[in-house]
Tab-separated table of C-alpha atoms and ligand atoms in Angstrom:
chain	number	residue	atom	x	y	z
L	1292	MET	CA	171.327	71.047	255.375
L	1293	ARG	CA	169.757	67.903	253.156
L	1294	ASN	CA	172.221	65.489	255.763
L	1295	GLN	CA	170.569	67.081	258.292
L	1296	LEU	CA	167.133	66.691	257.904
L	1297	ALA	CA	167.969	63.166	257.165
L	1298	THR	CA	169.438	62.756	260.391
L	1299	GLN	CA	166.348	64.325	262.441
L	1300	THR	CA	164.220	62.197	260.256
L	1301	LEU	CA	165.837	59.069	261.376
L	1302	ASN	CA	166.219	60.248	264.866
L	1303	GLU	CA	162.326	60.763	264.827
L	1304	LEU	CA	161.343	57.143	263.782
L	1305	SER	CA	163.667	55.551	265.190
L	1306	LYS	CA	162.645	56.789	268.951
L	1307	PRO	CA	161.451	54.073	271.246
L	1308	GLY	CA	157.403	53.976	271.234
L	1309	ARG	CA	157.049	56.279	269.118
L	1310	ARG	CA	155.227	55.743	266.329
L	1311	ALA	CA	156.713	56.723	262.440
L	1312	THR	CA	155.411	59.597	260.895
L	1313	ARG	CA	152.558	59.938	258.941
L	1314	LEU	CA	153.534	59.653	255.210
L	1315	PRO	CA	151.002	61.144	252.537
L	1316	GLN	CA	148.978	57.819	251.208
L	1317	CYS	CA	149.313	57.464	247.639
L	1318	ASP	CA	147.868	53.916	245.671
L	1319	VAL	CA	150.504	52.978	243.100
L	1320	PRO	CA	148.411	51.671	240.084
L	1321	THR	CA	147.899	48.257	239.405
L	1322	ARG	CA	147.122	48.601	235.815
L	1323	PRO	CA	149.418	50.066	233.180
L	1324	VAL	CA	148.992	53.559	232.783
L	1325	SER	CA	146.979	52.850	229.160
L	1326	ALA	CA	144.552	51.682	230.517
L	1327	LEU	CA	143.542	54.218	232.952
L	1328	LEU	CA	143.607	57.071	229.945
L	1329	PRO	CA	140.198	57.496	227.698
L	1330	GLU	CA	140.935	55.175	224.585
L	1331	ALA	CA	140.416	58.819	222.607
L	1332	ALA	CA	143.253	60.034	224.114
L	1333	LEU	CA	145.709	57.516	223.048
L	1334	ALA	CA	148.204	57.778	220.221
L	1335	ASP	CA	148.164	54.870	218.128
L	1336	ARG	CA	151.448	55.204	216.774
L	1337	PRO	CA	155.114	56.556	218.601
L	1338	PRO	CA	155.378	59.712	218.044
L	1339	ALA	CA	157.472	60.881	215.103
L	1340	LEU	CA	160.849	62.161	217.413
L	1341	PRO	CA	164.496	62.862	215.634
L	1342	GLU	CA	166.872	59.756	216.138
L	1343	LEU	CA	170.219	61.608	216.974
L	1344	ALA	CA	173.463	59.896	218.940
L	1345	GLU	CA	174.446	61.702	221.371
L	1346	PRO	CA	177.467	63.404	219.793
L	1347	GLU	CA	175.141	64.517	217.143
L	1348	VAL	CA	172.615	66.284	220.080
L	1349	ILE	CA	175.724	67.752	221.773
L	1350	ARG	CA	177.527	69.079	218.774
L	1351	HIS	CA	174.185	70.701	217.619
L	1352	PHE	CA	173.486	72.486	221.479
L	1353	VAL	CA	177.263	73.672	221.856
L	1354	ASN	CA	177.332	75.072	218.231
L	1355	LEU	CA	174.080	76.703	218.985
L	1356	SER	CA	175.780	78.655	222.455
L	1357	THR	CA	178.513	79.954	220.336
L	1358	LEU	CA	176.095	81.806	218.233
L	1359	ASN	CA	174.926	84.346	221.127
L	1360	MET	CA	176.620	86.680	222.613
L	1361	SER	CA	176.845	87.077	226.664
L	1362	VAL	CA	179.495	88.617	228.714
L	1363	ASP	CA	181.422	85.233	228.649
L	1364	THR	CA	182.246	85.539	225.236
L	1365	HIS	CA	182.346	89.149	224.264
L	1366	MET	CA	182.414	93.207	226.166
L	1367	TYR	CA	178.846	93.811	226.856
L	1368	PRO	CA	178.565	97.545	227.295
L	1369	LEU	CA	174.690	97.453	227.920
L	1370	GLY	CA	174.579	101.074	229.483
L	1371	SER	CA	171.445	100.577	232.472
L	1372	CYS	CA	171.825	97.005	232.381
L	1373	THR	CA	174.993	96.852	234.144
L	1374	MET	CA	176.364	93.120	232.541
L	1375	LYS	CA	179.500	92.709	234.531
L	1376	HIS	CA	181.577	89.890	235.285
L	1377	ASN	CA	179.444	86.680	236.271
L	1378	PRO	CA	181.026	84.690	238.907
L	1379	LYS	CA	181.262	80.804	238.633
L	1380	ARG	CA	181.480	80.732	242.380
L	1381	ASN	CA	178.519	82.068	242.246
L	1382	GLU	CA	177.138	79.418	240.661
L	1383	ARG	CA	179.018	76.641	241.998
L	1384	MET	CA	177.269	78.022	245.070
L	1385	ALA	CA	174.073	78.647	243.925
L	1386	GLY	CA	174.144	74.790	242.530
L	1387	LEU	CA	175.476	72.884	245.814
L	1388	PRO	CA	172.745	69.844	246.942
L	1389	GLY	CA	172.307	71.983	250.281
L	1390	ILE	CA	170.496	74.751	248.279
L	1391	VAL	CA	169.015	73.163	245.243
L	1392	ASP	CA	167.342	69.939	246.799
L	1393	LEU	CA	164.683	72.093	249.191
L	1394	HIS	CA	161.582	72.030	248.393
L	1395	PRO	CA	159.930	75.080	249.531
L	1396	LEU	CA	156.691	73.608	251.057
L	1397	GLN	CA	159.422	71.899	253.873
L	1398	ASP	CA	159.018	72.784	257.025
L	1399	GLU	CA	160.473	75.683	257.888
L	1400	SER	CA	162.598	73.582	260.705
L	1401	THR	CA	164.103	72.137	258.066
L	1402	LEU	CA	164.631	75.122	255.976
L	1403	GLN	CA	166.699	76.961	258.670
L	1404	GLY	CA	169.903	77.322	256.542
L	1405	MET	CA	168.259	79.418	253.691
L	1406	LEU	CA	165.925	81.272	255.789
L	1407	GLN	CA	169.070	82.706	257.364
L	1408	LEU	CA	170.365	83.099	254.450
L	1409	LEU	CA	167.681	84.688	253.490
L	1410	PHE	CA	167.422	86.676	256.776
L	1411	GLU	CA	170.880	88.151	256.316
L	1412	LEU	CA	170.418	89.098	252.753
L	1413	GLN	CA	167.774	91.547	253.641
L	1414	GLY	CA	169.896	93.442	256.456
L	1415	MET	CA	172.325	93.508	253.820
L	1416	LEU	CA	170.383	95.236	251.644
L	1417	ALA	CA	168.656	97.352	254.035
L	1418	GLU	CA	172.111	98.394	255.122
L	1419	ILE	CA	173.316	99.317	251.589
L	1420	SER	CA	170.204	101.279	250.845
L	1421	GLY	CA	169.205	102.742	254.156
L	1422	LEU	CA	166.125	101.837	254.167
L	1423	PRO	CA	165.066	99.536	257.586
L	1424	CYS	CA	162.115	97.219	256.262
L	1425	CYS	CA	163.108	94.500	252.733
L	1426	SER	CA	161.004	92.091	251.010
L	1427	LEU	CA	162.993	89.553	248.535
L	1428	GLN	CA	159.550	88.534	247.389
L	1429	PRO	CA	159.089	89.978	243.617
L	1430	ALA	CA	160.396	88.639	240.577
L	1431	ALA	CA	162.753	91.498	239.086
L	1432	GLY	CA	163.120	95.427	239.064
L	1433	ALA	CA	160.302	96.162	237.425
L	1434	HIS	CA	157.698	93.913	239.434
L	1435	GLY	CA	160.066	95.607	242.290
L	1436	GLU	CA	158.304	98.605	241.280
L	1437	LEU	CA	154.805	97.326	240.997
L	1438	ALA	CA	154.845	96.493	244.765
L	1439	ALA	CA	156.674	99.045	245.915
L	1440	LEU	CA	153.514	101.109	244.252
L	1441	MET	CA	150.972	99.048	245.216
L	1442	VAL	CA	153.114	99.098	248.758
L	1443	ALA	CA	152.353	102.733	248.586
L	1444	ALA	CA	148.868	103.008	247.452
L	1445	ARG	CA	147.959	101.077	250.556
L	1446	HIS	CA	149.722	103.294	252.662
L	1447	PHE	CA	147.275	106.317	251.372
L	1448	GLN	CA	144.936	103.994	251.186
L	1449	GLU	CA	145.594	103.692	255.837
L	1450	LEU	CA	145.856	107.328	255.523
L	1451	GLY	CA	142.402	107.636	253.929
L	1452	GLN	CA	144.044	110.383	250.949
L	1453	ARG	CA	142.821	110.443	247.839
L	1454	ARG	CA	145.791	110.356	245.939
L	1455	PRO	CA	145.580	109.104	242.388
L	1456	VAL	CA	148.986	110.889	240.519
L	1457	VAL	CA	152.591	109.310	240.263
L	1458	LEU	CA	155.137	111.313	238.796
L	1459	THR	CA	158.563	110.053	236.101
L	1460	PRO	CA	160.746	111.973	235.079
L	1461	ASP	CA	160.995	112.195	231.226
L	1462	SER	CA	164.132	109.794	230.992
L	1463	ALA	CA	162.669	107.200	233.362
L	1464	HIS	CA	162.877	103.996	232.298
L	1465	GLY	CA	159.955	102.650	230.513
L	1466	THR	CA	158.528	100.575	233.280
L	1467	ASN	CA	158.344	103.450	235.579
L	1468	PRO	CA	155.075	104.965	234.193
L	1469	ALA	CA	154.179	101.230	232.934
L	1470	SER	CA	154.114	100.052	236.246
L	1471	ALA	CA	152.499	103.113	237.725
L	1472	ALA	CA	149.818	102.416	234.987
L	1473	MET	CA	149.479	98.611	236.411
L	1474	ALA	CA	149.623	99.745	240.238
L	1475	GLY	CA	146.152	101.695	239.101
L	1476	PHE	CA	147.599	105.880	239.063
L	1477	ASP	CA	147.704	107.911	236.777
L	1478	THR	CA	151.129	109.127	235.222
L	1479	LYS	CA	152.319	113.096	234.467
L	1480	THR	CA	156.081	113.284	233.058
L	1481	ILE	CA	158.094	115.972	234.543
L	1482	ARG	CA	160.621	117.377	231.617
L	1483	SER	CA	164.455	117.298	232.105
L	1484	ARG	CA	166.563	120.801	231.821
L	1485	GLU	CA	169.723	121.169	230.411
L	1486	GLY	CA	172.108	119.114	231.497
L	1487	GLY	CA	170.101	116.232	232.264
L	1488	GLY	CA	168.246	116.581	235.815
L	1489	VAL	CA	165.026	116.892	236.923
L	1490	ASP	CA	163.821	120.591	236.004
L	1491	MET	CA	162.794	121.690	239.345
L	1492	ASP	CA	159.927	124.553	238.253
L	1493	ASP	CA	158.197	122.020	235.871
L	1494	LEU	CA	158.060	120.060	238.745
L	1495	ARG	CA	156.935	122.618	241.282
L	1496	ALA	CA	154.142	122.878	238.631
L	1497	LYS	CA	152.966	119.475	238.633
L	1498	LEU	CA	153.588	118.700	242.617
L	1499	ASP	CA	150.892	118.974	244.595
L	1500	GLU	CA	148.111	116.657	246.899
L	1501	GLN	CA	146.823	114.945	243.877
L	1502	THR	CA	150.756	113.219	244.302
L	1503	ALA	CA	150.937	109.739	245.673
L	1504	VAL	CA	154.673	108.920	244.316
L	1505	PHE	CA	157.897	111.049	243.146
L	1506	MET	CA	159.555	107.934	241.026
L	1507	ILE	CA	163.253	109.189	240.536
L	1508	THR	CA	166.242	107.115	239.247
L	1509	ASN	CA	169.329	108.382	240.478
L	1510	PRO	CA	172.051	108.261	239.231
L	1511	ASN	CA	169.574	108.680	235.974
L	1512	THR	CA	169.482	107.422	232.728
L	1513	LEU	CA	171.899	109.824	231.772
L	1514	GLY	CA	174.726	108.494	234.041
L	1515	MET	CA	174.419	111.960	236.321
L	1516	PHE	CA	173.757	111.933	239.676
L	1517	ASP	CA	171.272	114.756	240.711
L	1518	SER	CA	172.898	116.162	243.256
L	1519	GLN	CA	169.114	118.087	243.673
L	1520	VAL	CA	168.021	115.024	244.997
L	1521	LYS	CA	167.615	116.114	248.833
L	1522	GLU	CA	165.968	119.247	247.532
L	1523	ILE	CA	163.378	117.236	245.518
L	1524	ALA	CA	162.499	114.641	248.270
L	1525	ASP	CA	161.932	117.324	250.704
L	1526	LEU	CA	159.520	119.400	248.007
L	1527	VAL	CA	157.755	116.154	247.361
L	1528	HIS	CA	157.560	115.055	251.008
L	1529	SER	CA	155.822	118.539	251.749
L	1530	GLN	CA	153.229	117.951	249.647
L	1531	GLY	CA	152.476	114.369	251.720
L	1532	GLY	CA	154.553	112.263	248.749
L	1533	LEU	CA	156.604	109.858	248.320
L	1534	ILE	CA	159.373	109.063	246.604
L	1535	TYR	CA	160.418	106.000	244.734
L	1536	LEU	CA	164.054	105.466	243.569
L	1537	ASP	CA	164.765	103.318	240.751
L	1538	GLY	CA	167.617	101.210	242.351
L	1539	ALA	CA	168.829	99.932	238.060
L	1540	ASN	CA	171.613	102.111	238.783
L	1541	MET	CA	172.877	101.162	242.522
L	1542	ASN	CA	176.557	100.090	240.344
L	1543	ALA	CA	177.506	103.165	240.681
L	1544	ILE	CA	176.823	104.413	244.199
L	1545	LEU	CA	177.461	101.300	246.367
L	1546	GLY	CA	179.085	102.021	249.489
L	1547	VAL	CA	178.843	105.331	248.979
L	1548	ALA	CA	175.927	107.027	249.403
L	1549	ARG	CA	172.704	105.384	250.475
L	1550	PRO	CA	169.367	106.485	249.040
L	1551	GLY	CA	167.484	106.404	252.414
L	1552	ASP	CA	170.119	108.667	253.566
L	1553	PHE	CA	169.429	111.232	250.154
L	1554	GLY	CA	165.340	111.190	251.071
L	1555	ALA	CA	164.118	107.955	249.010
L	1556	ASP	CA	161.603	106.091	250.771
L	1557	MET	CA	161.191	103.035	248.964
L	1558	MET	CA	163.574	101.656	246.169
L	1559	HIS	CA	163.982	98.108	244.091
L	1560	PHE	CA	167.318	96.285	243.914
L	1561	ASN	CA	168.038	94.357	240.490
L	1562	PRO	CA	170.012	91.856	241.835
L	1563	HIS	CA	171.177	90.415	237.889
L	1564	LYS	CA	172.526	93.620	237.633
L	1565	THR	CA	174.049	95.293	240.529
L	1566	PHE	CA	174.935	92.002	242.408
L	1567	SER	CA	176.475	90.022	239.283
L	1568	GLY	CA	173.438	87.637	238.778
L	1569	PRO	CA	173.255	86.464	235.298
L	1570	HIS	CA	170.607	88.070	233.004
L	1571	GLY	CA	169.938	84.586	231.233
L	1572	GLY	CA	168.104	85.621	227.914
L	1573	GLY	CA	165.385	88.071	229.840
L	1574	GLY	CA	165.354	85.950	233.020
L	1575	PRO	CA	165.399	84.543	235.929
L	1576	GLY	CA	165.952	87.698	238.039
L	1577	ALA	CA	164.741	89.239	241.257
L	1578	GLY	CA	163.408	92.973	242.399
L	1579	PRO	CA	163.871	93.094	245.940
L	1580	ILE	CA	162.498	96.256	247.524
L	1581	CYS	CA	163.248	98.188	250.364
L	1582	VAL	CA	160.972	101.045	252.027
L	1583	THR	CA	161.371	102.965	255.369
L	1584	GLU	CA	160.127	101.464	258.465
L	1585	THR	CA	156.810	103.961	257.866
L	1586	LEU	CA	155.839	101.266	254.595
L	1587	GLY	CA	157.039	97.891	256.300
L	1588	PRO	CA	153.760	96.870	257.670
L	1589	TYR	CA	152.642	96.780	254.292
L	1590	LEU	CA	155.168	94.719	252.289
L	1591	PRO	CA	154.835	91.770	250.128
L	1592	VAL	CA	154.412	88.699	252.408
L	1593	PRO	CA	156.181	86.285	253.544
L	1594	ARG	CA	159.580	87.895	254.917
L	1595	VAL	CA	162.145	86.285	256.754
L	1596	ALA	CA	162.130	87.183	260.303
L	1597	GLN	CA	164.549	85.143	263.149
L	1598	GLN	CA	162.537	84.154	266.515
L	1599	ASP	CA	164.751	83.383	269.637
L	1600	GLU	CA	167.482	80.955	267.733
L	1601	GLN	CA	164.909	80.123	264.910
L	1602	PHE	CA	164.140	81.999	261.687
L	1603	VAL	CA	160.587	82.172	261.092
L	1604	LEU	CA	158.463	83.309	257.893
L	1605	GLU	CA	156.257	86.119	258.839
L	1606	TRP	CA	153.248	87.177	257.532
L	1607	GLY	CA	152.548	90.423	258.690
L	1608	ASP	CA	148.697	91.398	259.367
L	1609	ALA	CA	146.010	92.854	257.614
L	1610	ARG	CA	147.802	95.650	256.221
L	1611	THR	CA	150.296	93.706	253.909
L	1612	ILE	CA	149.565	93.621	250.449
L	1613	GLY	CA	149.798	89.948	250.684
L	1614	ARG	CA	151.836	87.496	247.791
L	1615	VAL	CA	152.866	88.772	245.136
L	1616	ARG	CA	154.980	85.804	243.743
L	1617	SER	CA	154.971	82.003	244.715
L	1618	PHE	CA	157.198	80.763	248.231
L	1619	PHE	CA	160.527	83.192	249.108
L	1620	GLY	CA	161.269	85.124	245.786
L	1621	ASN	CA	163.023	83.761	242.635
L	1622	VAL	CA	165.396	81.728	245.410
L	1623	GLY	CA	168.354	80.952	243.183
L	1624	VAL	CA	168.969	84.719	242.134
L	1625	LEU	CA	168.811	85.841	245.682
L	1626	VAL	CA	171.442	83.153	246.421
L	1627	ARG	CA	173.583	84.584	244.013
L	1628	ALA	CA	173.679	87.751	245.388
L	1629	TYR	CA	174.118	87.394	249.088
L	1630	CYS	CA	177.293	85.262	247.487
L	1631	TYR	CA	178.668	88.353	245.410
L	1632	ILE	CA	177.755	90.900	248.982
L	1633	ARG	CA	179.315	88.203	251.209
L	1634	THR	CA	182.439	87.597	249.011
L	1635	HIS	CA	183.352	91.706	248.404
L	1636	GLY	CA	182.408	93.067	251.769
L	1637	PRO	CA	181.286	96.808	252.678
L	1638	ASP	CA	184.872	97.681	251.095
L	1639	GLY	CA	184.818	95.429	247.965
L	1640	LEU	CA	181.698	97.150	247.534
L	1641	ARG	CA	182.444	100.454	247.069
L	1642	ARG	CA	186.309	99.682	245.284
L	1643	VAL	CA	183.013	97.976	242.518
L	1644	SER	CA	181.615	101.373	242.445
L	1645	GLU	CA	184.438	103.899	242.460
L	1646	ASN	CA	185.893	101.356	239.479
L	1647	ALA	CA	182.683	101.282	237.566
L	1648	VAL	CA	182.706	104.891	237.578
L	1649	LEU	CA	186.742	105.603	236.896
L	1650	ASN	CA	186.196	103.320	233.744
L	1651	ALA	CA	183.434	104.748	232.536
L	1652	ASN	CA	184.586	108.022	232.380
L	1653	TYR	CA	188.106	106.334	231.294
L	1654	LEU	CA	186.114	105.184	228.093
L	1655	LEU	CA	184.005	108.522	228.438
L	1656	SER	CA	187.767	110.666	227.893
L	1657	LYS	CA	188.191	108.313	224.929
L	1658	ILE	CA	184.496	108.412	222.778
L	1659	ARG	CA	183.626	112.069	222.648
L	1660	HIS	CA	186.397	113.447	220.941
L	1661	PHE	CA	184.198	111.850	217.982
L	1662	LEU	CA	181.257	110.779	219.472
L	1663	PRO	CA	179.687	113.584	221.071
L	1664	VAL	CA	178.338	113.657	224.825
L	1665	PRO	CA	175.661	115.898	225.060
L	1666	GLN	CA	175.261	115.814	229.470
L	1667	GLY	CA	178.513	116.298	230.312
L	1668	ASP	CA	182.170	115.919	230.810
L	1669	ARG	CA	182.225	113.268	234.107
L	1670	CYS	CA	179.979	110.589	234.431
L	1671	MET	CA	179.084	108.273	236.922
L	1672	HIS	CA	179.108	104.493	235.940
L	1673	GLU	CA	177.624	104.859	232.480
L	1674	PHE	CA	177.099	107.878	229.331
L	1675	VAL	CA	175.377	108.240	226.706
L	1676	ALA	CA	177.176	109.396	223.641
L	1677	SER	CA	174.895	110.811	220.443
L	1678	ALA	CA	175.412	109.373	217.056
L	1679	GLU	CA	173.122	112.153	215.410
L	1680	SER	CA	176.223	114.057	213.702
L	1681	LEU	CA	176.921	111.062	211.607
L	1682	LYS	CA	173.799	111.453	209.193
L	1683	ALA	CA	174.979	114.384	207.660
L	1684	ARG	CA	177.494	111.708	206.043
L	1685	GLY	CA	174.232	109.996	204.746
L	1686	ILE	CA	174.000	107.503	207.694
L	1687	LYS	CA	169.794	107.620	208.046
L	1688	HIS	CA	170.066	105.539	211.649
L	1689	PRO	CA	173.082	105.796	212.941
L	1690	ALA	CA	172.912	104.477	216.288
L	1691	MET	CA	171.501	101.133	214.612
L	1692	ASP	CA	173.965	100.991	212.099
L	1693	LEU	CA	176.680	101.528	214.255
L	1694	ALA	CA	175.085	99.650	216.716
L	1695	LYS	CA	174.820	96.389	214.393
L	1696	ARG	CA	178.254	96.949	213.022
L	1697	LEU	CA	179.882	96.399	216.125
L	1698	LEU	CA	178.793	92.953	216.116
L	1699	ASP	CA	181.184	92.609	213.592
L	1700	TYR	CA	184.572	93.123	215.764
L	1701	GLY	CA	183.202	90.844	218.266
L	1702	VAL	CA	181.817	93.672	220.815
L	1703	HIS	CA	178.700	93.797	221.950
L	1704	ALA	CA	176.039	96.740	220.952
L	1705	PRO	CA	175.682	99.652	224.039
L	1706	THR	CA	172.280	99.979	224.694
L	1707	VAL	CA	170.157	102.308	221.668
L	1708	TYR	CA	167.655	104.964	221.503
L	1709	PHE	CA	167.462	105.059	225.142
L	1710	PRO	CA	166.661	107.919	227.087
L	1711	LEU	CA	164.392	109.528	224.992
L	1712	THR	CA	165.889	112.641	226.087
L	1713	VAL	CA	169.125	112.087	223.357
L	1714	LYS	CA	169.141	112.082	219.479
L	1715	GLU	CA	170.495	108.826	218.023
L	1716	ALA	CA	171.591	107.793	221.850
L	1717	MET	CA	174.422	105.177	222.552
L	1718	MET	CA	174.293	104.897	225.805
L	1719	VAL	CA	177.885	103.018	227.419
L	1720	GLU	CA	178.117	101.318	230.287
L	1721	PRO	CA	181.441	99.285	230.717
L	1722	THR	CA	181.186	97.729	234.358
L	1723	GLU	CA	183.601	97.389	236.603
L	1724	SER	CA	185.022	93.841	234.923
L	1725	GLU	CA	186.575	95.302	232.280
L	1726	SER	CA	190.267	95.836	231.976
L	1727	LYS	CA	191.801	98.221	230.118
L	1728	GLU	CA	193.130	97.121	227.182
L	1729	THR	CA	189.506	95.725	227.009
L	1730	LEU	CA	188.506	99.398	226.733
L	1731	ASP	CA	190.880	100.774	224.705
L	1732	HIS	CA	189.634	98.174	222.238
L	1733	PHE	CA	186.432	99.089	222.445
L	1734	ALA	CA	187.251	102.860	221.920
L	1735	GLN	CA	189.201	101.788	218.873
L	1736	VAL	CA	186.566	99.412	217.043
L	1737	LEU	CA	183.972	102.498	218.012
L	1738	PHE	CA	185.987	104.592	216.153
L	1739	ARG	CA	186.920	102.388	213.413
L	1740	VAL	CA	183.116	102.287	212.839
L	1741	THR	CA	181.849	105.901	212.423
L	1742	GLU	CA	184.514	106.130	209.668
L	1743	GLU	CA	183.032	103.029	207.842
L	1744	SER	CA	180.689	103.529	204.751
L	1745	PRO	CA	177.413	104.220	205.102
L	1746	GLU	CA	176.363	101.120	203.061
L	1747	LEU	CA	178.614	98.785	205.180
L	1748	LEU	CA	176.718	100.106	208.629
L	1749	HIS	CA	173.806	99.570	206.283
L	1750	ASP	CA	173.963	95.859	205.920
L	1751	ALA	CA	175.792	94.582	208.879
L	1752	PRO	CA	175.920	92.641	210.813
L	1753	HIS	CA	177.753	90.614	208.032
L	1754	SER	CA	179.678	87.848	210.438
L	1755	THR	CA	176.467	86.819	212.264
L	1756	TYR	CA	174.539	83.596	211.788
L	1757	ILE	CA	171.018	86.209	211.007
L	1758	SER	CA	171.957	89.906	210.057
L	1759	ARG	CA	168.777	91.837	211.078
L	1760	PRO	CA	165.929	89.902	212.120
L	1761	ASP	CA	162.429	91.788	213.242
L	1762	GLU	CA	162.854	92.300	217.056
L	1763	VAL	CA	159.376	92.448	217.907
L	1764	GLN	CA	158.428	89.746	215.978
L	1765	ALA	CA	161.177	87.373	216.861
L	1766	ALA	CA	160.226	88.239	221.031
L	1767	ARG	CA	156.558	88.279	220.271
L	1768	LYS	CA	156.430	85.335	217.559
L	1769	PRO	CA	159.627	82.761	218.368
L	1770	MET	CA	160.196	79.906	216.233
L	1771	VAL	CA	160.883	77.557	218.700
L	1772	ARG	CA	160.400	73.997	216.342
L	1773	TRP	CA	162.860	71.988	215.416
L	1774	GLU	CA	161.254	72.047	212.239
L	1775	SER	CA	159.135	74.563	211.038
L	1776	ALA	CA	155.299	73.631	209.978
U	2941	PLP	C1	166.516	97.139	233.968
U	2941	PLP	C2	166.026	98.731	234.068
U	2941	PLP	C3	164.430	98.154	234.923
U	2941	PLP	C4	163.592	97.162	235.085
U	2941	PLP	O1	164.185	95.900	235.245
U	2941	PLP	P1	163.785	94.694	235.033
U	2941	PLP	O2	164.857	93.532	235.792
U	2941	PLP	O3	164.280	94.224	233.454
U	2941	PLP	O4	162.819	94.699	235.825
U	2941	PLP	C5	164.219	99.358	235.752
U	2941	PLP	N1	164.605	101.063	235.497
U	2941	PLP	C6	166.000	100.696	235.005
U	2941	PLP	C7	166.656	101.882	234.898
U	2941	PLP	C8	166.405	99.925	234.399
U	2941	PLP	O5	167.860	99.827	233.996
């Protein structure tokens, strides 16, 4: 792509009788930079930088990198987060010079390869979701939720309807009600019934013409497919409301069921979960959204369209909610998603989900003998065990203690204390990329730690560099200095 650009420019320049393309003017300073700055801004001595040789720097960072757990070093059964294998091939593709050397401000005619990739990705996500209109702009799942709820708000504004309420189930991810509040809606919680699905009576009681959107995660955060979903969608639609599908659990149903077919009007994908993007310490991610034909005009812009032989950015009309992110979205993550989808193909994606579900059920069948799984004998791609019964052995916070102790055995913890509807919840998602040997090892280690003494568990982990940091402070006030103040 870069070569093509270079050749084009050269051809332009060498056309006979044609003036060279005008380049932006830029003054080259004739004086040293220090002479251009005000006196007060100049330092009087060089900064005290650490003086280190290259081997010392390399050892420092290589050693630091081994203190962390990642899918490349350990099994990582973090429920709801889909910590699957990050294929190295995707990294190589995303790092190709034709991709990393592009600049988003280049002329569209010189970005044709990238625009084609994004255009095709929009089409693939539309096909997988069963929802025809796609925007790749949002930068994370939660950002996709917010953008889609803004689309919904715009839609109702256009219809002249006042609908101030968004409904979310009590098992929903915290981002659902948070996104609804950010988009300006009031939220109401719908109870789950015994067994984990949406309580239809509670939904009927709270649903009315004030309802803009019902947000549902299906399969839900308990790892169950709510088979009432079509009925729920019909009910919400009968009151003029919309269905939002939180697509974080798409890993269970790729190529098997399409949200658009079971009644969703809008959804987001988490490419850093479902399509194998590395999660990378909280980012970067992406949160593409797909919506129905009716909602398409409100989507964020630009979207990529095809006109004749060219791929172009499309800016929509006055109905769009506008931009939600700079340029075209988090392109590096989207390239990895594209590679993952292309390398698997439709049948391969279906096998991904079938294996994810098989692995989770295999593990469930091994674990439920020593840690009860309140919601069922079967699951989709994940299940939620409860460590509540360990309290009888004098363990005050069993889910937390087991999670911490697993680290000593070289296994990352499952998600704990989510969903809130299960006591001492441990949400296990093995993904399709783990072998039977790894699953057996995990079940064995988990069994072993449930047998250990309360003291040993309470002080775990014993083998890590830091034992139990204050997680909130660590996130809010990270210490990133090489030398403390
Ligand atoms: C991960 C997740 C989200 C949020 O996605 P981010 O990409 O982390 O913003 C929303 N809902 C569910 C169920 C999730 O698991």
